[in-house]
């Protein structure tokens, strides 16, 4: 039976690099690119087919920041496929990142320079906004939209004949200190990106607790410091031109500077080669690149609390119920169209 793989945020960066690597490994998979911008998605599909002309690559219109789009996209996917082996939850945003330049330049020449560059801790904040349905945009895109997608695709992910794996692209920026169980959407704080990534770590643990017995497993990865459109938007382009040679030198001392999307996708690709049931639910799998350019994956224990994870999961279920009610209220026919 051919494996079915769904990747969100697949039209560029780490997502596209992952798709290329998956097809290099197994050209027989049925690969579906779930993207918000269909023009870019089609360009990505054509690029993949140039290298793998016989590959089965389909497109799915899906904006994980729009809950209506998530439900509709999931329904469309279930009409096309009767199974799902790997669900890569890779799409994400960091809107309007702001750097404290004084803290940045001060930290650049301190003993914490590598940690600062890798995590953005102490120098990076973001501006968030509210979506039309009333959710914080970063939370909706990076976490809740993906959670709703998992819930919608349960029939394909939870099957007795085979195990499935849900894989979250998290970050070294996922700091416990930025997450508040009383403010899960991070409405009151300046670090919505960090909060959303820590939330994905918590949720992955909860999904394993609730779904392993049904054949669905969940894992979390960190791609390292990767130069993508998201990263380049943090600082002026001339700065990256100056600092990139230095970053390659720093990689001799810290292997978390993966830098390229291909390298950053290493842990995502590595998980494709593993048996879902063999993975550690408390581990975050890090993409690493040695000073000589060799890629490898290494697990690191996450700073997670089981009780907090469960409490967060309950809050998400309550929020899911509220969101579904809003969708039905906006469009009375939506329930019948999408089985809600």
Short mmCIF file of C-alpha atoms in Angstrom, two decimals, residues 2 7 13-14 34 59 64 90 94 107 111 126 130 134 154 158 183 186 188 194 229 232 235 250 271 323 337:
data_model
loop_
_atom_site.label_atom_id
_atom_site.label_comp_id
_atom_site.label_asym_id
_atom_site.label_seq_id
_atom_site.Cartn_x
_atom_site.Cartn_y
_atom_site.Cartn_z
CA UNK A 2 1.37 3.41 -0.97
CA UNK A 7 2.48 18.63 4.29
CA UNK A 13 11.38 26.78 2.62
CA UNK A 14 11.59 23.74 4.87
CA UNK A 34 -1.47 21.86 1.53
CA UNK A 59 -2.52 20.12 -4.20
CA UNK A 64 -4.46 26.97 8.60
CA UNK A 90 4.85 22.75 9.07
CA UNK A 94 5.95 35.23 12.79
CA UNK A 107 24.49 40.13 22.94
CA UNK A 111 29.01 34.56 25.84
CA UNK A 126 6.22 40.14 17.54
CA UNK A 130 -7.10 39.10 15.81
CA UNK A 134 -11.86 36.12 17.08
CA UNK A 154 -9.05 11.52 12.67
CA UNK A 158 -6.76 6.45 13.41
CA UNK A 183 -3.76 33.01 28.33
CA UNK A 186 -1.01 34.92 24.28
CA UNK A 188 -1.49 39.85 26.67
CA UNK A 194 7.37 31.42 21.21
CA UNK A 229 11.63 33.98 4.19
CA UNK A 232 15.13 37.04 6.49
CA UNK A 235 16.58 41.94 10.10
CA UNK A 250 30.03 29.41 14.20
CA UNK A 271 11.05 10.73 11.27
CA UNK A 323 -15.23 27.87 17.02
CA UNK A 337 -21.95 20.81 3.80
#
